[in-house]
Short mmCIF file of C-alpha atoms and ligand atoms in Angstrom, two decimals:
data_model
loop_
_atom_site.label_atom_id
_atom_site.label_comp_id
_atom_site.label_asym_id
_atom_site.label_seq_id
_atom_site.Cartn_x
_atom_site.Cartn_y
_atom_site.Cartn_z
CA MET A 1 -63.62 -0.18 58.76
CA LYS A 2 -64.30 -2.73 61.42
CA ARG A 3 -67.97 -2.87 60.53
CA ARG A 4 -67.17 -3.38 56.88
CA LYS A 5 -64.69 -6.11 57.74
CA PHE A 6 -67.50 -7.79 59.60
CA ILE A 7 -69.68 -7.83 56.50
CA GLN A 8 -66.86 -9.26 54.44
CA ASN A 9 -66.21 -11.97 56.96
CA ALA A 10 -69.84 -12.80 57.14
CA SER A 11 -70.12 -12.81 53.35
CA LEU A 12 -67.31 -15.29 53.08
CA SER A 13 -69.41 -17.64 55.07
CA THR A 14 -71.90 -17.84 52.21
CA LEU A 15 -69.37 -19.40 49.85
CA GLY A 16 -70.62 -22.93 50.09
CA ILE A 17 -69.20 -23.83 53.46
CA ALA A 18 -70.92 -26.90 54.77
CA VAL A 19 -73.45 -26.40 57.51
CA GLY A 20 -72.09 -27.47 60.84
CA PRO A 21 -73.78 -29.94 63.14
CA TYR A 22 -76.72 -28.85 65.19
CA VAL A 23 -75.56 -27.54 68.51
CA PHE A 24 -77.41 -27.37 71.72
CA ALA A 25 -77.17 -24.01 73.36
CA SER A 26 -75.98 -25.51 76.61
CA GLU A 27 -73.06 -27.13 74.76
CA ILE A 28 -71.45 -23.80 74.07
CA LYS A 29 -68.31 -23.79 76.11
CA THR A 30 -68.86 -22.36 79.52
CA SER A 31 -65.16 -21.57 79.69
CA ILE A 32 -65.80 -18.79 77.20
CA SER A 33 -68.41 -17.36 79.53
CA GLU A 34 -66.10 -17.53 82.51
CA GLU A 35 -63.20 -15.93 80.70
CA LYS A 36 -65.40 -13.24 79.19
CA ASP A 37 -67.19 -12.68 82.48
CA SER A 38 -63.93 -11.79 84.15
CA GLN A 39 -63.35 -9.18 81.42
CA ASN A 40 -66.88 -7.86 81.53
CA ASN A 41 -67.51 -7.74 85.22
CA ALA A 42 -66.34 -4.19 85.61
CA SER A 43 -69.49 -3.13 87.33
CA GLY A 44 -70.90 0.21 88.32
CA PHE A 45 -72.93 3.02 86.94
CA PRO A 46 -73.64 5.38 85.36
CA MET A 47 -72.61 3.43 82.29
CA VAL A 48 -73.55 2.93 78.69
CA ILE A 49 -72.94 0.14 76.17
CA ALA A 50 -73.82 0.08 72.48
CA THR A 51 -73.52 -2.13 69.43
CA TRP A 52 -70.66 -1.40 67.00
CA ASN A 53 -67.94 1.26 67.13
CA VAL A 54 -70.00 4.27 68.04
CA ASN A 55 -67.71 6.22 70.38
CA ASP A 56 -69.35 9.55 69.63
CA SER A 57 -72.75 8.12 70.54
CA THR A 58 -71.59 6.58 73.81
CA ALA A 59 -69.68 9.78 74.63
CA GLU A 60 -72.87 11.80 74.18
CA ALA A 61 -74.86 9.36 76.32
CA TRP A 62 -72.14 9.53 78.98
CA ARG A 63 -72.21 13.33 78.89
CA VAL A 64 -75.97 13.30 79.47
CA LEU A 65 -75.55 10.83 82.34
CA GLN A 66 -72.84 13.01 83.89
CA GLU A 67 -75.32 15.87 83.94
CA GLY A 68 -77.40 13.68 86.23
CA LYS A 69 -80.06 13.07 83.61
CA SER A 70 -81.94 9.81 83.14
CA ALA A 71 -80.82 6.72 81.26
CA LEU A 72 -83.77 7.38 78.96
CA ASP A 73 -82.38 10.82 77.99
CA ALA A 74 -78.94 9.28 77.57
CA VAL A 75 -79.99 6.57 75.11
CA GLU A 76 -82.12 8.95 73.09
CA LYS A 77 -79.37 11.57 72.76
CA GLY A 78 -76.70 8.92 72.21
CA CYS A 79 -78.66 7.25 69.40
CA ASN A 80 -79.40 10.67 67.85
CA ILE A 81 -75.68 11.08 67.13
CA GLU A 82 -75.51 7.99 64.94
CA GLU A 83 -78.86 8.77 63.31
CA ALA A 84 -77.47 12.14 62.19
CA ASN A 85 -74.22 10.63 60.92
CA ALA A 86 -74.69 10.55 57.14
CA GLU A 87 -71.76 8.17 56.76
CA GLY A 88 -73.38 5.42 58.80
CA GLN A 89 -75.22 3.48 56.12
CA SER A 90 -77.75 1.65 58.22
CA VAL A 91 -79.06 4.27 60.61
CA GLY A 92 -80.99 7.50 60.02
CA ILE A 93 -79.73 9.78 57.27
CA GLY A 94 -77.44 7.94 54.86
CA GLY A 95 -79.15 4.61 55.55
CA LEU A 96 -79.20 2.29 52.54
CA PRO A 97 -82.66 2.17 50.96
CA ASP A 98 -85.00 -0.71 50.31
CA ARG A 99 -84.99 -2.28 46.88
CA ASP A 100 -87.29 0.46 45.55
CA GLY A 101 -84.89 3.18 46.67
CA ASN A 102 -86.81 4.32 49.76
CA VAL A 103 -85.02 4.76 53.07
CA THR A 104 -87.34 3.35 55.75
CA LEU A 105 -86.47 3.45 59.42
CA ASP A 106 -87.32 1.33 62.46
CA ALA A 107 -86.65 2.38 66.07
CA CYS A 108 -87.78 1.80 69.61
CA ILE A 109 -87.07 2.99 73.12
CA MET A 110 -87.87 1.47 76.51
CA ASP A 111 -87.60 3.03 79.95
CA SER A 112 -87.02 1.77 83.46
CA LYS A 113 -90.73 1.75 84.25
CA GLY A 114 -91.40 -0.72 81.45
CA ASN A 115 -92.82 1.89 79.07
CA TYR A 116 -92.08 1.33 75.40
CA GLY A 117 -92.58 3.23 72.16
CA ALA A 118 -91.68 2.42 68.56
CA VAL A 119 -91.92 3.54 64.97
CA VAL A 120 -91.73 1.14 62.05
CA TYR A 121 -91.36 1.82 58.34
CA LEU A 122 -90.89 5.53 59.02
CA GLN A 123 -89.71 7.70 56.10
CA HIS A 124 -88.24 11.22 55.77
CA ILE A 125 -87.48 11.72 59.48
CA MET A 126 -83.90 11.83 60.68
CA HIS A 127 -84.47 10.89 64.33
CA PRO A 128 -86.81 7.91 64.56
CA ILE A 129 -85.78 7.15 68.14
CA SER A 130 -87.04 10.57 69.23
CA VAL A 131 -90.33 9.95 67.44
CA ALA A 132 -90.50 6.57 69.22
CA ARG A 133 -90.08 8.39 72.52
CA LYS A 134 -92.96 10.71 71.61
CA VAL A 135 -95.10 7.67 70.75
CA MET A 136 -94.27 6.29 74.20
CA GLU A 137 -94.90 9.51 76.09
CA ASP A 138 -97.62 11.31 74.13
CA THR A 139 -99.91 8.60 72.73
CA PRO A 140 -101.99 5.77 74.17
CA HIS A 141 -100.20 3.40 71.74
CA VAL A 142 -96.81 1.73 71.59
CA ILE A 143 -96.15 1.37 67.84
CA LEU A 144 -96.90 3.71 64.95
CA ALA A 145 -96.16 2.63 61.38
CA GLY A 146 -95.49 4.21 57.99
CA LYS A 147 -97.49 7.27 56.97
CA GLY A 148 -99.23 7.46 60.34
CA ALA A 149 -95.88 7.58 62.13
CA GLU A 150 -94.63 10.21 59.67
CA GLN A 151 -97.70 12.43 60.11
CA PHE A 152 -97.38 12.04 63.88
CA ALA A 153 -93.73 13.12 63.64
CA TYR A 154 -94.67 16.28 61.72
CA SER A 155 -97.36 17.03 64.30
CA LYS A 156 -94.61 16.92 66.94
CA GLY A 157 -92.40 19.34 65.03
CA PHE A 158 -90.01 16.94 63.29
CA GLU A 159 -88.89 18.19 59.88
CA LYS A 160 -89.19 16.41 56.56
CA THR A 161 -85.67 15.39 55.49
CA ASN A 162 -84.27 13.65 52.44
CA LEU A 163 -82.52 10.65 53.98
CA LEU A 164 -81.07 9.21 50.77
CA THR A 165 -77.54 10.56 50.52
CA GLU A 166 -75.55 10.60 47.31
CA ALA A 167 -73.39 7.73 48.51
CA SER A 168 -76.38 5.55 49.40
CA ASN A 169 -78.14 6.43 46.13
CA LYS A 170 -75.01 5.42 44.25
CA ALA A 171 -74.75 2.14 46.15
CA TRP A 172 -78.42 1.40 45.44
CA LYS A 173 -77.98 2.10 41.73
CA GLU A 174 -75.01 -0.25 41.69
CA TRP A 175 -77.06 -2.92 43.43
CA LYS A 176 -79.89 -2.42 40.92
CA LYS A 177 -77.63 -3.59 38.09
CA THR A 178 -78.12 -7.12 39.37
CA SER A 179 -81.06 -6.54 41.71
CA GLN A 180 -80.32 -9.82 43.36
CA TYR A 181 -82.53 -9.97 46.37
CA LYS A 182 -81.26 -12.46 48.86
CA PRO A 183 -82.40 -11.71 52.35
CA ILE A 184 -79.20 -13.13 53.78
CA ILE A 185 -75.80 -11.97 54.75
CA ASN A 186 -74.40 -11.09 51.34
CA ILE A 187 -76.60 -8.01 51.03
CA GLU A 188 -77.10 -7.45 54.71
CA ASN A 189 -75.32 -4.57 56.32
CA HIS A 190 -74.70 -3.73 59.93
CA ASP A 191 -74.40 -0.48 61.77
CA THR A 192 -77.68 -0.60 63.68
CA ILE A 193 -77.23 1.05 67.01
CA GLY A 194 -78.65 -0.67 70.06
CA MET A 195 -77.82 1.13 73.29
CA LEU A 196 -78.30 0.29 76.97
CA ALA A 197 -77.65 2.78 79.77
CA ILE A 198 -77.82 2.89 83.55
CA ASP A 199 -78.10 6.27 85.22
CA LYS A 200 -76.79 7.41 88.60
CA ASN A 201 -79.91 6.10 90.30
CA GLY A 202 -79.31 2.63 88.89
CA ASP A 203 -82.27 2.84 86.51
CA ILE A 204 -81.94 1.18 83.12
CA SER A 205 -83.24 2.26 79.70
CA GLY A 206 -82.50 1.21 76.13
CA GLY A 207 -82.93 2.25 72.53
CA CYS A 208 -82.47 0.70 69.13
CA THR A 209 -82.51 2.48 65.75
CA THR A 210 -81.84 1.31 62.20
CA SER A 211 -82.63 1.61 58.52
CA GLY A 212 -82.84 -2.18 58.52
CA LEU A 213 -81.43 -4.47 55.91
CA ALA A 214 -80.13 -2.86 52.74
CA TYR A 215 -82.33 -3.47 49.69
CA LYS A 216 -84.98 -5.22 51.73
CA MET A 217 -88.42 -5.77 50.28
CA ALA A 218 -90.69 -2.74 50.49
CA GLY A 219 -92.64 -2.92 53.73
CA ARG A 220 -90.17 -5.14 55.53
CA VAL A 221 -89.81 -4.49 59.27
CA GLY A 222 -87.00 -6.05 61.29
CA ASP A 223 -86.39 -6.87 64.93
CA SER A 224 -85.03 -3.48 65.97
CA PRO A 225 -88.36 -1.76 66.78
CA ILE A 226 -90.05 -4.84 68.23
CA ILE A 227 -90.20 -5.16 71.99
CA GLY A 228 -88.48 -8.30 73.25
CA SER A 229 -86.65 -8.88 69.98
CA GLY A 230 -84.42 -5.91 69.12
CA LEU A 231 -84.62 -4.54 72.67
CA PHE A 232 -85.90 -5.40 76.10
CA ILE A 233 -85.48 -3.75 79.50
CA ASP A 234 -86.61 -4.95 82.89
CA ASN A 235 -85.35 -2.53 85.50
CA GLU A 236 -85.29 -5.26 88.17
CA ILE A 237 -82.95 -7.41 86.10
CA GLY A 238 -81.20 -5.66 83.21
CA GLY A 239 -81.48 -5.08 79.48
CA ALA A 240 -80.47 -6.50 76.13
CA THR A 241 -80.39 -5.37 72.51
CA ALA A 242 -79.58 -6.94 69.16
CA THR A 243 -78.01 -6.34 65.78
CA GLY A 244 -77.79 -8.54 62.71
CA LEU A 245 -80.35 -10.47 60.69
CA GLY A 246 -83.57 -9.35 62.34
CA GLU A 247 -85.63 -12.28 61.13
CA GLU A 248 -83.54 -14.62 63.29
CA VAL A 249 -83.75 -12.36 66.33
CA LEU A 250 -87.53 -12.07 65.92
CA LYS A 251 -88.01 -15.83 65.69
CA THR A 252 -86.20 -16.38 68.98
CA VAL A 253 -87.38 -13.19 70.77
CA GLY A 254 -83.72 -12.70 71.59
CA SER A 255 -83.60 -9.67 73.88
CA PHE A 256 -86.46 -10.85 76.07
CA LEU A 257 -84.82 -14.26 76.25
CA ILE A 258 -81.55 -12.73 77.46
CA VAL A 259 -83.25 -10.71 80.19
CA GLU A 260 -85.21 -13.78 81.33
CA LEU A 261 -82.01 -15.85 81.40
CA MET A 262 -80.40 -13.19 83.59
CA ARG A 263 -83.47 -13.37 85.83
CA GLN A 264 -82.76 -17.07 86.21
CA GLY A 265 -79.25 -16.27 87.42
CA LYS A 266 -77.13 -16.24 84.28
CA THR A 267 -74.53 -13.52 83.86
CA PRO A 268 -75.03 -11.12 80.92
CA GLN A 269 -72.27 -12.97 79.06
CA GLN A 270 -73.80 -16.40 79.64
CA ALA A 271 -77.24 -15.11 78.65
CA CYS A 272 -75.94 -13.64 75.36
CA GLU A 273 -74.18 -16.91 74.54
CA GLU A 274 -77.30 -18.93 75.29
CA ALA A 275 -79.42 -16.68 73.05
CA ILE A 276 -76.94 -17.09 70.17
CA GLY A 277 -77.00 -20.83 70.86
CA ARG A 278 -80.79 -20.90 70.43
CA ILE A 279 -80.43 -19.38 66.96
CA ILE A 280 -77.69 -21.80 65.99
CA LYS A 281 -79.77 -24.72 67.18
CA LYS A 282 -82.80 -23.64 65.15
CA SER A 283 -81.10 -22.37 61.98
CA PRO A 284 -78.83 -24.86 60.22
CA ASN A 285 -77.78 -22.06 57.85
CA TYR A 286 -76.31 -19.96 60.64
CA LYS A 287 -73.05 -19.69 58.70
CA ASP A 288 -74.87 -17.45 56.24
CA PHE A 289 -75.91 -14.69 58.61
CA GLN A 290 -74.83 -12.74 61.64
CA VAL A 291 -76.50 -11.82 64.90
CA GLY A 292 -74.85 -9.98 67.78
CA TYR A 293 -76.25 -9.30 71.24
CA ILE A 294 -75.23 -7.03 74.10
CA ALA A 295 -76.60 -7.14 77.63
CA VAL A 296 -76.23 -5.44 80.98
CA ASN A 297 -77.44 -6.42 84.43
CA LYS A 298 -78.53 -4.33 87.36
CA LYS A 299 -74.97 -4.07 88.69
CA GLY A 300 -73.66 -2.70 85.40
CA GLU A 301 -71.95 -5.96 84.42
CA THR A 302 -72.05 -6.50 80.67
CA GLY A 303 -71.98 -9.29 78.10
CA HIS A 304 -71.77 -9.50 74.32
CA TYR A 305 -71.63 -12.37 71.86
CA ALA A 306 -72.16 -12.96 68.14
CA ILE A 307 -72.37 -15.84 65.69
CA HIS A 308 -69.40 -14.66 63.62
CA ASP A 309 -66.23 -12.69 64.01
CA GLY A 310 -66.35 -8.95 63.44
CA PHE A 311 -68.91 -7.81 65.99
CA TRP A 312 -67.76 -4.84 68.08
CA VAL A 313 -69.28 -3.06 71.01
CA THR A 314 -68.55 0.31 72.62
CA LYS A 315 -68.73 0.70 76.36
CA TYR A 316 -68.40 3.84 78.47
CA GLN A 317 -67.92 2.97 82.10
CA ASN A 318 -65.65 4.12 84.90
CA ASP A 319 -64.61 7.15 82.80
CA LYS A 320 -63.38 4.99 79.92
CA ASN A 321 -64.93 4.92 76.42
CA GLU A 322 -63.68 1.76 74.73
CA ASN A 323 -64.28 -0.40 71.69
CA ILE A 324 -64.31 -4.10 72.44
CA ALA A 325 -64.13 -6.93 69.91
CA SER A 326 -66.85 -9.38 70.81
CA ASP A 327 -66.28 -13.07 71.15
CA PHE A 328 -68.24 -15.23 68.73
CA TYR A 329 -69.47 -18.75 68.17
CA ASP A 330 -68.28 -19.78 64.71
CA LYS A 331 -64.55 -20.36 65.15
CA LYS A 332 -64.56 -22.36 61.82
C1 SD4 B 1 -82.69 -5.50 61.00
N1 SD4 B 1 -81.37 -5.93 62.95
O1 SD4 B 1 -83.42 -4.66 60.47
C2 SD4 B 1 -81.54 -5.01 61.86
C3 SD4 B 1 -80.35 -4.84 60.97
C4 SD4 B 1 -79.07 -4.58 61.67
O2 SD4 B 1 -77.02 -3.65 61.64
O3 SD4 B 1 -78.86 -4.88 62.82
N2 SD4 B 1 -78.14 -3.99 61.01
O4 SD4 B 1 -82.81 -6.70 60.81
#
């Protein structure tokens, strides 16, 4: 419900509302950061934070962390839950297809040692994040695409699965009646799961998995599987991950930016706000799309910020699994 509300809110923004003035990132009110920082500075680990309302995913990651396993195991298993949820229409099975009716998946994973693996434009495999982990651990490469990624997955024992559910097929057929391709918010959808975890040793890992934008052009790849854009981890500093219109995240290398801003001394909240500010500064049409970021630093302090209302995060820390409505830039 909350995710859908987000889309509606974002869609409203396309109805001819005038573009606001250019804004410099540093002009974004620091008072927001301070207020949010006091809410977010529950520190400590193990902990896990993820984009959207994904309590079952964070609960699974938490369970893995409680067993004393690594943050890497936690993000993989946590993301697997949402990938297998056929009702989530932008991750794994049930994901809305591209405009030709093919469900194509992007995912990546990054560990505390700086290792990274990704799959892009992967079809017929329910758990792209697990394939990404295999790319990271079992190949000399970091990204595998399309058919090559699919063949690699089969070689590792993943099963061929029909990812197009009845509900998504129906939605696609409905969309085909107009076939209006506008790579902006009105046909964008959001459930992408980006997850950051810190294990009992204080080591950080992250994962990001998505079916990308609904009805995208065939071959389109978003930010989610691209290191530095959809996800970045530096175990000395922290991690960040993104959701929303991937093209905008890619152009500003958002997750890397957030980690570098934290390196310079910003809190996770300030860093997320600055990264959103960069997008707003560069894209006068920011009212037409959404981007949301989450971040965590080495102490387990978190931040989250979006362009528009409706972005939620789920955090499991200090034995509490909670959904949090994120603050946002465009207060109208
Ligand atoms: C993409 N960032 O492919 C993803 C979409 C997304 O929730 O986040 N959807 O651009």
